[in-house]
């Protein structure tokens, strides 16, 4: 018996100890028995999903433990450690997070799983300018977005592009985390070499198919006058290489012939489950609904969502599909496709759940099904709709029903930031952005082609 116990690792021993504890407590024991017998017929589908996911995780853990190559002494040491309270593991994950996207959020999500407390460092404008070129969003805007992410516990502003062991110690960090695409600094030295040497680097899988560079490529499309207004929407989303052909002049195109070919971000069911909140409103909750395009996320969206959440207890965000957004924003909008926008919203602290491909005209059916108490309308969105009257073919007032039910409320939008403004920023430094785009696209192409050690997404 003792040798069998010795062959178990910390996790399995812990499970056994928990099992013993549950068995020695009559209330817990009967709850565990009920859980076992009820599992298949829960009326609460979210709870059923949660339990089934945990169950399959536990199954995997048990399977992988049987017959493992175990170092006895280490296990005994681990067993003894179990008796002492565990110090939370602090992870440091840093980045530029310019035009934050689902790849960044997936990176943040994976980093959080590597420890207990996630500290996110946002590189300063000066540091990024030196190493990568200009950012589209300034430090304050990038920090607001990192702070809004639900997996982030602490944010450190204005961090260096090359973090050091000294910085980790100062912040009381155990490990630093980075994707498997290791950057080099302006002197050509690996940014994470020192930390790696100290054995304090954890690497997670970079998310394929989406990057700031690719989004800048899509935005650069806006900057070519002849492409404005006549972009063929049916062809969206395009790959980077296709965009490259369209945005670059003949002289520049030489550098682009070997442009990267990337697919869009993959929104698999598994990833969706990892991003979702497993949350439904409680009967007594005041339910708020806010809808919109939520294209490239910016500080204005974050402030708007924070305000919306203050109106109640549970916030549903309705996200219009690509066709609907195009019908009222026109031009090349949306820049991000529906899936990319859904993942962004699900990564935010203030969003409890989303309605994927929400109708532009809010129906009574939607209000009754989701038991919505307040429908919010951001004045600016309404204004944008009126700006393109010829595009609105079917609906005159999307908020007619909530108005008639007396549950409609307007909120003000104070931030003057949208795709157009981002494009203005690009136009001011178009040459630098094109140069940065060429540079980064080539690096991405190398990354995608390179033989890499297999890293499983966690
Ligand atoms: N990251 C990722 N998947 C992506 C993009 C970024 O996992 N598709 C990770 C990076 O590996 C890094 C973190 O997100 O650990 C922050 O990345 P950032 O410094 O913002 O820059 P890039 O890696 O250059 O990201 P992008 O190409 O989107 O600018």
Short mmCIF file of C-alpha atoms and ligand atoms in Angstrom, two decimals:
data_model
loop_
_atom_site.label_atom_id
_atom_site.label_comp_id
_atom_site.label_asym_id
_atom_site.label_seq_id
_atom_site.Cartn_x
_atom_site.Cartn_y
_atom_site.Cartn_z
CA UNK A 1 0.00 0.00 0.00
CA UNK A 2 2.78 2.40 0.98
CA UNK A 3 4.64 1.80 -2.27
CA UNK A 4 1.45 2.48 -4.22
CA UNK A 5 0.98 5.74 -2.33
CA UNK A 6 4.60 6.62 -3.02
CA UNK A 7 4.03 6.19 -6.73
CA UNK A 8 1.37 8.89 -6.78
CA UNK A 9 2.21 12.47 -7.59
CA UNK A 10 1.16 15.53 -5.63
CA UNK A 11 -2.07 16.05 -7.55
CA UNK A 12 -3.30 12.49 -7.11
CA UNK A 13 -2.34 12.38 -3.45
CA UNK A 14 -4.20 15.62 -2.96
CA UNK A 15 -7.26 14.17 -4.69
CA UNK A 16 -7.16 11.17 -2.35
CA UNK A 17 -6.90 13.41 0.69
CA UNK A 18 -9.86 15.45 -0.54
CA UNK A 19 -11.77 12.21 -1.10
CA UNK A 20 -11.08 11.20 2.52
CA UNK A 21 -12.16 14.59 3.81
CA UNK A 22 -15.43 14.42 1.84
CA UNK A 23 -16.12 10.92 3.17
CA UNK A 24 -15.60 11.97 6.77
CA UNK A 25 -18.11 14.80 6.48
CA UNK A 26 -21.73 13.47 6.24
CA UNK A 27 -23.16 16.58 4.49
CA UNK A 28 -20.42 16.61 1.86
CA UNK A 29 -20.76 12.86 1.35
CA UNK A 30 -24.47 13.06 0.61
CA UNK A 31 -23.89 16.08 -1.68
CA UNK A 32 -21.23 14.11 -3.57
CA UNK A 33 -23.64 11.16 -3.94
CA UNK A 34 -26.40 13.47 -5.22
CA UNK A 35 -23.93 15.02 -7.65
CA UNK A 36 -23.05 11.59 -8.97
CA UNK A 37 -26.66 10.48 -9.47
CA UNK A 38 -27.94 13.82 -10.83
CA UNK A 39 -25.13 14.56 -13.24
CA UNK A 40 -26.93 13.53 -16.40
CA UNK A 41 -30.16 15.39 -15.72
CA UNK A 42 -29.28 18.84 -14.44
CA UNK A 43 -31.79 21.41 -15.58
CA UNK A 44 -29.04 24.03 -15.34
CA UNK A 45 -27.18 23.34 -18.57
CA UNK A 46 -24.27 25.64 -17.71
CA UNK A 47 -23.68 23.77 -14.43
CA UNK A 48 -23.92 20.45 -16.30
CA UNK A 49 -21.32 21.65 -18.83
CA UNK A 50 -19.01 22.89 -16.10
CA UNK A 51 -19.19 19.57 -14.25
CA UNK A 52 -18.71 17.53 -17.39
CA UNK A 53 -15.63 19.62 -18.33
CA UNK A 54 -14.12 19.17 -14.85
CA UNK A 55 -14.91 15.46 -14.98
CA UNK A 56 -13.04 14.99 -18.24
CA UNK A 57 -10.08 16.96 -16.85
CA UNK A 58 -10.00 14.67 -13.80
CA UNK A 59 -10.23 11.59 -16.05
CA UNK A 60 -7.21 12.79 -18.05
CA UNK A 61 -5.22 13.46 -14.87
CA UNK A 62 -5.90 9.96 -13.54
CA UNK A 63 -5.12 8.27 -16.85
CA UNK A 64 -1.81 10.06 -17.25
CA UNK A 65 -0.72 9.12 -13.74
CA UNK A 66 -0.97 5.38 -14.07
CA UNK A 67 2.41 3.79 -14.80
CA UNK A 68 4.32 7.10 -14.85
CA UNK A 69 8.07 7.24 -14.26
CA UNK A 70 8.10 8.48 -10.69
CA UNK A 71 10.98 9.64 -8.53
CA UNK A 72 10.04 8.37 -5.06
CA UNK A 73 12.03 10.85 -2.99
CA UNK A 74 10.67 13.82 -4.83
CA UNK A 75 7.14 12.56 -4.30
CA UNK A 76 7.65 12.13 -0.58
CA UNK A 77 9.01 15.68 -0.48
CA UNK A 78 5.93 16.89 -2.39
CA UNK A 79 3.70 14.97 0.01
CA UNK A 80 5.31 16.76 2.95
CA UNK A 81 4.95 20.09 1.19
CA UNK A 82 1.22 19.47 0.96
CA UNK A 83 0.93 20.05 4.67
CA UNK A 84 2.30 23.56 4.35
CA UNK A 85 0.16 26.37 2.95
CA UNK A 86 1.07 26.99 -0.68
CA UNK A 87 2.45 30.38 -1.71
CA UNK A 88 0.59 31.69 -4.77
CA UNK A 89 2.68 31.54 -7.95
CA UNK A 90 3.06 34.97 -9.54
CA UNK A 91 3.40 35.10 -13.33
CA UNK A 92 4.67 38.11 -15.27
CA UNK A 93 3.55 38.41 -18.87
CA UNK A 94 4.40 41.49 -20.87
CA UNK A 95 3.85 42.89 -24.31
CA UNK A 96 2.97 45.84 -26.46
CA UNK A 97 -0.71 44.91 -26.82
CA UNK A 98 -1.19 47.40 -29.64
CA UNK A 99 -4.72 47.00 -31.09
CA UNK A 100 -5.43 44.27 -28.55
CA UNK A 101 -6.88 41.20 -30.25
CA UNK A 102 -8.05 37.63 -29.61
CA UNK A 103 -4.44 36.34 -29.98
CA UNK A 104 -3.33 38.63 -27.14
CA UNK A 105 -6.31 37.62 -25.03
CA UNK A 106 -5.60 33.94 -25.66
CA UNK A 107 -1.99 34.58 -24.60
CA UNK A 108 -3.14 36.28 -21.40
CA UNK A 109 -5.57 33.43 -20.72
CA UNK A 110 -2.82 30.82 -21.10
CA UNK A 111 -0.42 32.82 -18.91
CA UNK A 112 -2.98 32.95 -16.11
CA UNK A 113 -3.16 29.14 -16.19
CA UNK A 114 0.60 28.95 -15.57
CA UNK A 115 0.24 30.28 -12.03
CA UNK A 116 -2.14 31.87 -9.54
CA UNK A 117 -1.66 35.62 -9.92
CA UNK A 118 -1.13 37.22 -13.33
CA UNK A 119 0.81 40.47 -13.52
CA UNK A 120 0.71 42.05 -16.98
CA UNK A 121 3.40 44.52 -18.04
CA UNK A 122 2.55 47.00 -20.80
CA UNK A 123 5.66 48.22 -22.65
CA UNK A 124 6.19 51.99 -22.73
CA UNK A 125 5.69 53.98 -25.95
CA UNK A 126 9.38 54.95 -26.04
CA UNK A 127 10.60 51.36 -25.62
CA UNK A 128 8.31 50.08 -28.39
CA UNK A 129 9.19 52.93 -30.75
CA UNK A 130 12.89 52.05 -30.35
CA UNK A 131 12.44 48.31 -30.92
CA UNK A 132 9.41 47.92 -33.20
CA UNK A 133 8.33 51.32 -34.49
CA UNK A 134 5.26 53.44 -33.68
CA UNK A 135 2.20 52.10 -31.88
CA UNK A 136 -1.30 52.93 -33.02
CA UNK A 137 -2.63 53.18 -29.49
CA UNK A 138 -0.70 55.13 -26.87
CA UNK A 139 0.45 53.76 -23.52
CA UNK A 140 -2.62 54.98 -21.62
CA UNK A 141 -4.98 53.38 -24.16
CA UNK A 142 -3.07 50.07 -24.19
CA UNK A 143 -2.98 49.94 -20.38
CA UNK A 144 -6.78 50.49 -20.14
CA UNK A 145 -7.37 47.49 -22.40
CA UNK A 146 -4.98 45.20 -20.51
CA UNK A 147 -6.58 46.23 -17.21
CA UNK A 148 -10.05 45.40 -18.58
CA UNK A 149 -9.16 41.77 -19.30
CA UNK A 150 -10.74 39.26 -16.93
CA UNK A 151 -7.61 37.11 -16.52
CA UNK A 152 -5.41 40.05 -15.45
CA UNK A 153 -4.86 40.59 -11.72
CA UNK A 154 -2.32 43.43 -11.79
CA UNK A 155 -1.02 45.78 -14.47
CA UNK A 156 2.42 47.39 -14.53
CA UNK A 157 2.63 50.44 -16.79
CA UNK A 158 5.55 51.60 -18.95
CA UNK A 159 7.60 48.41 -18.73
CA UNK A 160 10.85 47.79 -20.64
CA UNK A 161 10.80 45.87 -23.94
CA UNK A 162 13.50 43.56 -22.55
CA UNK A 163 12.52 42.41 -19.05
CA UNK A 164 15.26 41.40 -16.59
CA UNK A 165 15.59 39.01 -13.66
CA UNK A 166 16.00 42.13 -11.50
CA UNK A 167 12.58 43.37 -12.64
CA UNK A 168 10.98 39.98 -11.85
CA UNK A 169 12.51 40.06 -8.34
CA UNK A 170 11.38 43.63 -7.78
CA UNK A 171 7.80 42.65 -8.67
CA UNK A 172 8.02 39.48 -6.59
CA UNK A 173 7.47 37.31 -9.68
CA UNK A 174 8.15 33.58 -9.85
CA UNK A 175 8.03 33.08 -13.63
CA UNK A 176 7.81 35.14 -16.77
CA UNK A 177 5.57 33.86 -19.61
CA UNK A 178 5.85 34.46 -23.36
CA UNK A 179 4.52 32.94 -26.58
CA UNK A 180 6.76 30.59 -28.58
CA UNK A 181 7.65 33.49 -30.93
CA UNK A 182 10.66 34.89 -29.09
CA UNK A 183 11.41 38.53 -29.99
CA UNK A 184 14.82 40.16 -30.23
CA UNK A 185 15.58 43.74 -29.13
CA UNK A 186 17.06 46.59 -31.20
CA UNK A 187 20.57 45.16 -30.59
CA UNK A 188 19.50 41.79 -31.95
CA UNK A 189 19.63 40.10 -28.53
CA UNK A 190 16.84 37.74 -27.45
CA UNK A 191 14.57 39.78 -25.14
CA UNK A 192 13.99 36.86 -22.80
CA UNK A 193 17.48 35.24 -22.90
CA UNK A 194 18.50 36.35 -19.39
CA UNK A 195 15.24 35.14 -17.85
CA UNK A 196 15.44 31.86 -19.74
CA UNK A 197 19.00 31.29 -18.48
CA UNK A 198 17.76 31.84 -14.91
CA UNK A 199 15.19 29.03 -15.47
CA UNK A 200 12.31 31.44 -14.98
CA UNK A 201 10.72 31.47 -18.43
CA UNK A 202 7.52 29.59 -19.26
CA UNK A 203 6.51 29.34 -22.89
CA UNK A 204 2.98 29.02 -24.18
CA UNK A 205 1.61 28.52 -27.68
CA UNK A 206 1.27 31.65 -29.84
CA UNK A 207 -2.20 31.91 -31.36
CA UNK A 208 -2.11 31.46 -35.10
CA UNK A 209 -3.90 33.56 -37.67
CA UNK A 210 -4.14 36.91 -35.91
CA UNK A 211 -1.71 39.69 -35.10
CA UNK A 212 -1.47 43.45 -34.76
CA UNK A 213 0.42 43.44 -38.04
CA UNK A 214 -2.42 41.72 -39.83
CA UNK A 215 -4.96 44.17 -38.41
CA UNK A 216 -2.76 47.12 -39.39
CA UNK A 217 -2.74 45.60 -42.90
CA UNK A 218 -6.53 45.68 -42.89
CA UNK A 219 -6.51 49.30 -41.64
CA UNK A 220 -3.95 50.34 -44.24
CA UNK A 221 -6.62 49.40 -46.77
CA UNK A 222 -8.52 52.43 -45.55
CA UNK A 223 -5.61 54.65 -46.39
CA UNK A 224 -5.58 54.07 -50.10
CA UNK A 225 -8.02 56.59 -51.45
CA UNK A 226 -9.07 54.55 -54.49
CA UNK A 227 -10.07 51.61 -52.29
CA UNK A 228 -12.39 53.65 -50.13
CA UNK A 229 -16.11 53.01 -50.53
CA UNK A 230 -15.74 50.40 -53.26
CA UNK A 231 -14.26 47.51 -51.34
CA UNK A 232 -16.07 44.31 -52.13
CA UNK A 233 -17.44 43.26 -48.77
CA UNK A 234 -18.29 39.73 -49.89
CA UNK A 235 -14.58 38.98 -50.05
CA UNK A 236 -13.95 39.61 -46.37
CA UNK A 237 -12.04 38.37 -44.45
CA UNK A 238 -8.90 38.47 -46.55
CA UNK A 239 -5.55 36.96 -45.79
CA UNK A 240 -2.60 39.23 -45.13
CA UNK A 241 -0.99 38.44 -48.43
CA UNK A 242 -4.10 39.51 -50.32
CA UNK A 243 -4.19 42.76 -48.38
CA UNK A 244 -0.54 43.26 -49.03
CA UNK A 245 -1.16 43.20 -52.78
CA UNK A 246 -3.82 45.86 -52.44
CA UNK A 247 -2.22 48.36 -50.10
CA UNK A 248 1.27 48.57 -51.41
CA UNK A 249 2.49 50.58 -54.37
CA UNK A 250 4.39 48.86 -57.19
CA UNK A 251 7.74 50.06 -55.85
CA UNK A 252 6.94 48.66 -52.42
CA UNK A 253 5.46 45.44 -53.78
CA UNK A 254 8.89 43.93 -54.53
CA UNK A 255 9.36 43.44 -50.80
CA UNK A 256 5.98 41.85 -50.55
CA UNK A 257 6.13 39.11 -53.10
CA UNK A 258 7.01 36.65 -50.39
CA UNK A 259 4.35 37.97 -48.00
CA UNK A 260 2.94 35.71 -45.33
CA UNK A 261 -0.11 33.62 -45.92
CA UNK A 262 -2.18 33.36 -42.80
CA UNK A 263 -5.59 32.04 -41.98
CA UNK A 264 -7.88 33.96 -39.70
CA UNK A 265 -8.07 33.31 -36.00
CA UNK A 266 -9.59 29.88 -35.43
CA UNK A 267 -12.68 30.06 -33.27
CA UNK A 268 -13.01 26.44 -32.26
CA UNK A 269 -15.65 25.27 -29.80
CA UNK A 270 -12.93 24.37 -27.32
CA UNK A 271 -11.51 27.91 -27.37
CA UNK A 272 -14.97 29.34 -27.05
CA UNK A 273 -15.54 27.27 -23.89
CA UNK A 274 -12.22 28.48 -22.48
CA UNK A 275 -13.26 32.11 -23.07
CA UNK A 276 -16.86 31.91 -21.86
CA UNK A 277 -17.92 32.75 -18.33
CA UNK A 278 -20.22 29.81 -17.50
CA UNK A 279 -22.61 32.39 -16.24
CA UNK A 280 -26.36 32.89 -16.43
CA UNK A 281 -28.23 35.64 -14.58
CA UNK A 282 -29.73 34.92 -11.15
CA UNK A 283 -33.52 35.42 -10.87
CA UNK A 284 -33.10 38.63 -8.85
CA UNK A 285 -30.51 40.17 -11.24
CA UNK A 286 -31.20 43.37 -13.13
CA UNK A 287 -30.29 42.50 -16.71
CA UNK A 288 -28.78 45.08 -19.04
CA UNK A 289 -28.43 44.82 -22.82
CA UNK A 290 -26.06 46.87 -24.94
CA UNK A 291 -25.45 46.19 -28.61
CA UNK A 292 -23.06 47.36 -31.29
CA UNK A 293 -20.25 46.50 -33.67
CA UNK A 294 -17.37 46.48 -31.18
CA UNK A 295 -14.84 46.47 -33.99
CA UNK A 296 -11.20 47.18 -33.02
CA UNK A 297 -11.38 47.44 -29.23
CA UNK A 298 -10.34 50.74 -27.70
CA UNK A 299 -10.43 52.66 -24.44
CA UNK A 300 -13.83 54.17 -25.38
CA UNK A 301 -15.44 50.71 -25.53
CA UNK A 302 -13.96 49.85 -22.13
CA UNK A 303 -15.38 53.00 -20.51
CA UNK A 304 -18.72 52.45 -22.23
CA UNK A 305 -18.98 48.84 -21.00
CA UNK A 306 -18.01 49.88 -17.47
CA UNK A 307 -20.81 52.46 -17.49
CA UNK A 308 -23.28 49.93 -18.92
CA UNK A 309 -22.45 47.38 -16.21
CA UNK A 310 -23.25 49.98 -13.55
CA UNK A 311 -26.90 49.99 -14.74
CA UNK A 312 -27.50 46.47 -13.43
CA UNK A 313 -26.05 43.14 -12.30
CA UNK A 314 -25.69 41.19 -15.52
CA UNK A 315 -24.54 42.65 -18.82
CA UNK A 316 -25.36 41.03 -22.16
CA UNK A 317 -23.50 42.51 -25.11
CA UNK A 318 -25.20 42.06 -28.47
CA UNK A 319 -22.60 41.85 -31.26
CA UNK A 320 -23.89 42.58 -34.77
CA UNK A 321 -22.72 40.26 -37.52
CA UNK A 322 -20.37 41.40 -40.30
CA UNK A 323 -23.12 42.13 -42.81
CA UNK A 324 -25.12 44.25 -40.36
CA UNK A 325 -22.04 46.23 -39.27
CA UNK A 326 -21.14 46.84 -42.88
CA UNK A 327 -24.68 48.04 -43.55
CA UNK A 328 -24.31 50.92 -41.09
CA UNK A 329 -20.56 51.62 -41.01
CA UNK A 330 -19.91 51.04 -44.72
CA UNK A 331 -16.40 51.24 -46.21
CA UNK A 332 -14.19 48.31 -45.19
CA UNK A 333 -15.94 47.76 -41.90
CA UNK A 334 -15.86 45.70 -39.87
CA UNK A 335 -12.10 45.34 -39.68
CA UNK A 336 -12.46 42.33 -37.38
CA UNK A 337 -14.84 39.54 -38.26
CA UNK A 338 -17.66 38.45 -35.98
CA UNK A 339 -15.71 35.62 -34.33
CA UNK A 340 -12.74 37.84 -33.56
CA UNK A 341 -15.04 40.47 -32.05
CA UNK A 342 -16.90 37.86 -29.97
CA UNK A 343 -13.67 36.53 -28.43
CA UNK A 344 -12.54 40.08 -27.60
CA UNK A 345 -15.74 40.85 -25.76
CA UNK A 346 -15.75 37.54 -23.86
CA UNK A 347 -12.28 38.37 -22.53
CA UNK A 348 -13.49 41.49 -20.71
CA UNK A 349 -14.29 41.78 -17.00
CA UNK A 350 -17.49 43.79 -17.43
CA UNK A 351 -19.10 41.51 -20.00
CA UNK A 352 -21.13 38.65 -18.53
CA UNK A 353 -22.26 37.12 -21.80
CA UNK A 354 -22.66 37.94 -25.48
CA UNK A 355 -25.35 37.54 -28.12
CA UNK A 356 -23.50 36.42 -31.23
CA UNK A 357 -24.84 38.07 -34.38
CA UNK A 358 -27.44 40.13 -32.51
CA UNK A 359 -30.25 41.65 -34.60
CA UNK A 360 -29.94 45.35 -35.40
CA UNK A 361 -33.60 45.89 -34.59
CA UNK A 362 -34.10 44.80 -31.00
CA UNK A 363 -37.11 42.51 -30.92
CA UNK A 364 -39.60 41.78 -28.18
CA UNK A 365 -38.62 38.14 -28.47
CA UNK A 366 -34.99 38.95 -27.64
CA UNK A 367 -36.03 41.09 -24.67
CA UNK A 368 -38.38 38.40 -23.26
CA UNK A 369 -36.01 35.47 -23.89
CA UNK A 370 -33.09 37.11 -22.12
CA UNK A 371 -35.35 38.74 -19.49
CA UNK A 372 -33.79 42.12 -20.23
CA UNK A 373 -34.69 44.98 -17.85
CA UNK A 374 -32.80 47.83 -19.53
CA UNK A 375 -31.75 48.35 -23.12
CA UNK A 376 -28.95 50.86 -23.43
CA UNK A 377 -28.18 52.86 -26.50
CA UNK A 378 -24.90 54.66 -26.90
CA UNK A 379 -25.74 57.97 -28.57
CA UNK A 380 -22.72 57.85 -30.88
CA UNK A 381 -23.77 54.52 -32.40
CA UNK A 382 -27.17 55.94 -33.22
CA UNK A 383 -25.48 58.94 -34.76
CA UNK A 384 -23.29 56.70 -36.89
CA UNK A 385 -26.35 54.85 -38.15
CA UNK A 386 -27.90 58.15 -39.21
CA UNK A 387 -24.67 59.13 -40.95
CA UNK A 388 -25.23 56.41 -43.53
CA UNK A 389 -29.00 56.62 -44.14
CA UNK A 390 -28.76 55.01 -47.57
CA UNK A 391 -27.19 51.93 -46.01
CA UNK A 392 -30.08 51.36 -43.62
CA UNK A 393 -32.43 49.51 -45.86
CA UNK A 394 -34.82 47.81 -43.49
CA UNK A 395 -34.83 49.40 -40.07
CA UNK A 396 -35.67 52.96 -39.20
CA UNK A 397 -35.36 52.89 -35.43
CA UNK A 398 -33.59 49.82 -34.02
CA UNK A 399 -34.75 50.74 -30.51
CA UNK A 400 -38.48 51.11 -31.27
CA UNK A 401 -39.54 48.09 -29.17
CA UNK A 402 -37.51 48.86 -25.99
CA UNK A 403 -38.77 52.47 -26.24
CA UNK A 404 -42.37 51.31 -26.36
CA UNK A 405 -41.78 49.00 -23.38
CA UNK A 406 -40.27 51.87 -21.35
CA UNK A 407 -36.94 50.11 -20.84
CA UNK A 408 -34.83 52.22 -23.20
CA UNK A 409 -32.06 54.44 -21.86
CA UNK A 410 -29.35 56.47 -23.58
CA UNK A 411 -25.79 56.74 -22.39
CA UNK A 412 -23.26 59.28 -23.51
CA UNK A 413 -20.10 58.43 -25.34
CA UNK A 414 -17.24 60.75 -24.55
CA UNK A 415 -14.33 59.18 -26.41
CA UNK A 416 -13.64 60.31 -29.90
CA UNK A 417 -11.98 57.14 -31.08
CA UNK A 418 -13.09 54.80 -33.85
CA UNK A 419 -11.71 53.10 -36.98
CA UNK A 420 -11.63 56.42 -38.84
CA UNK A 421 -9.50 58.05 -36.14
CA UNK A 422 -7.16 55.06 -36.11
CA UNK A 423 -6.81 55.47 -39.85
CA UNK A 424 -6.02 59.17 -39.36
CA UNK A 425 -3.24 58.11 -37.00
CA UNK A 426 -1.90 55.73 -39.64
CA UNK A 427 -2.07 58.42 -42.32
CA UNK A 428 0.11 60.72 -40.21
CA UNK A 429 2.89 58.13 -40.26
CA UNK A 430 1.86 55.92 -43.20
CA UNK A 431 5.42 55.36 -44.43
CA UNK A 432 6.58 54.19 -41.00
CA UNK A 433 3.61 51.86 -40.69
CA UNK A 434 4.17 50.33 -44.12
CA UNK A 435 7.84 49.79 -43.18
CA UNK A 436 6.86 48.27 -39.85
CA UNK A 437 4.25 46.14 -41.60
CA UNK A 438 6.77 44.77 -44.12
CA UNK A 439 9.25 44.03 -41.37
CA UNK A 440 6.82 42.30 -39.05
CA UNK A 441 5.07 40.38 -41.87
CA UNK A 442 8.40 38.88 -42.87
CA UNK A 443 9.14 37.90 -39.26
CA UNK A 444 5.70 36.33 -38.98
CA UNK A 445 6.24 34.41 -42.19
CA UNK A 446 9.49 32.99 -40.77
CA UNK A 447 7.73 32.10 -37.53
CA UNK A 448 4.95 30.26 -39.37
CA UNK A 449 7.37 28.33 -41.58
CA UNK A 450 9.91 27.45 -38.87
CA UNK A 451 10.00 23.92 -37.45
CA UNK A 452 8.94 24.44 -33.86
CA UNK A 453 8.88 22.30 -30.77
CA UNK A 454 5.32 21.14 -30.22
CA UNK A 455 3.61 23.17 -27.53
CA UNK A 456 0.07 22.36 -26.60
CA UNK A 457 -2.32 25.25 -26.13
CA UNK A 458 -3.47 25.29 -22.51
N1 LIG B 1 0.79 36.64 -28.75
C1 LIG B 1 0.20 35.42 -29.01
N2 LIG B 1 -0.51 35.23 -30.16
C2 LIG B 1 -0.63 36.23 -31.07
C3 LIG B 1 -0.03 37.49 -30.82
C4 LIG B 1 0.68 37.66 -29.64
O1 LIG B 1 0.31 34.48 -28.21
N3 LIG B 1 -1.30 36.00 -32.18
C5 LIG B 1 1.57 36.80 -27.51
C6 LIG B 1 3.07 37.03 -27.73
O2 LIG B 1 3.73 35.80 -27.89
C7 LIG B 1 3.46 37.74 -26.46
C8 LIG B 1 2.22 38.54 -26.09
O3 LIG B 1 1.14 37.99 -26.86
O4 LIG B 1 3.74 36.81 -25.43
C9 LIG B 1 2.34 40.00 -26.33
O5 LIG B 1 2.64 40.24 -27.69
P1 LIG B 1 3.06 41.69 -28.20
O6 LIG B 1 4.23 42.15 -27.44
O7 LIG B 1 1.91 42.60 -28.17
O8 LIG B 1 3.58 41.55 -29.66
P2 LIG B 1 3.56 40.51 -30.79
O9 LIG B 1 4.00 39.17 -30.36
O10 LIG B 1 4.39 41.16 -31.86
O11 LIG B 1 2.07 40.46 -31.22
P3 LIG B 1 1.49 41.08 -32.56
O12 LIG B 1 2.20 40.39 -33.68
O13 LIG B 1 0.03 40.82 -32.57
O14 LIG B 1 1.84 42.56 -32.48
#
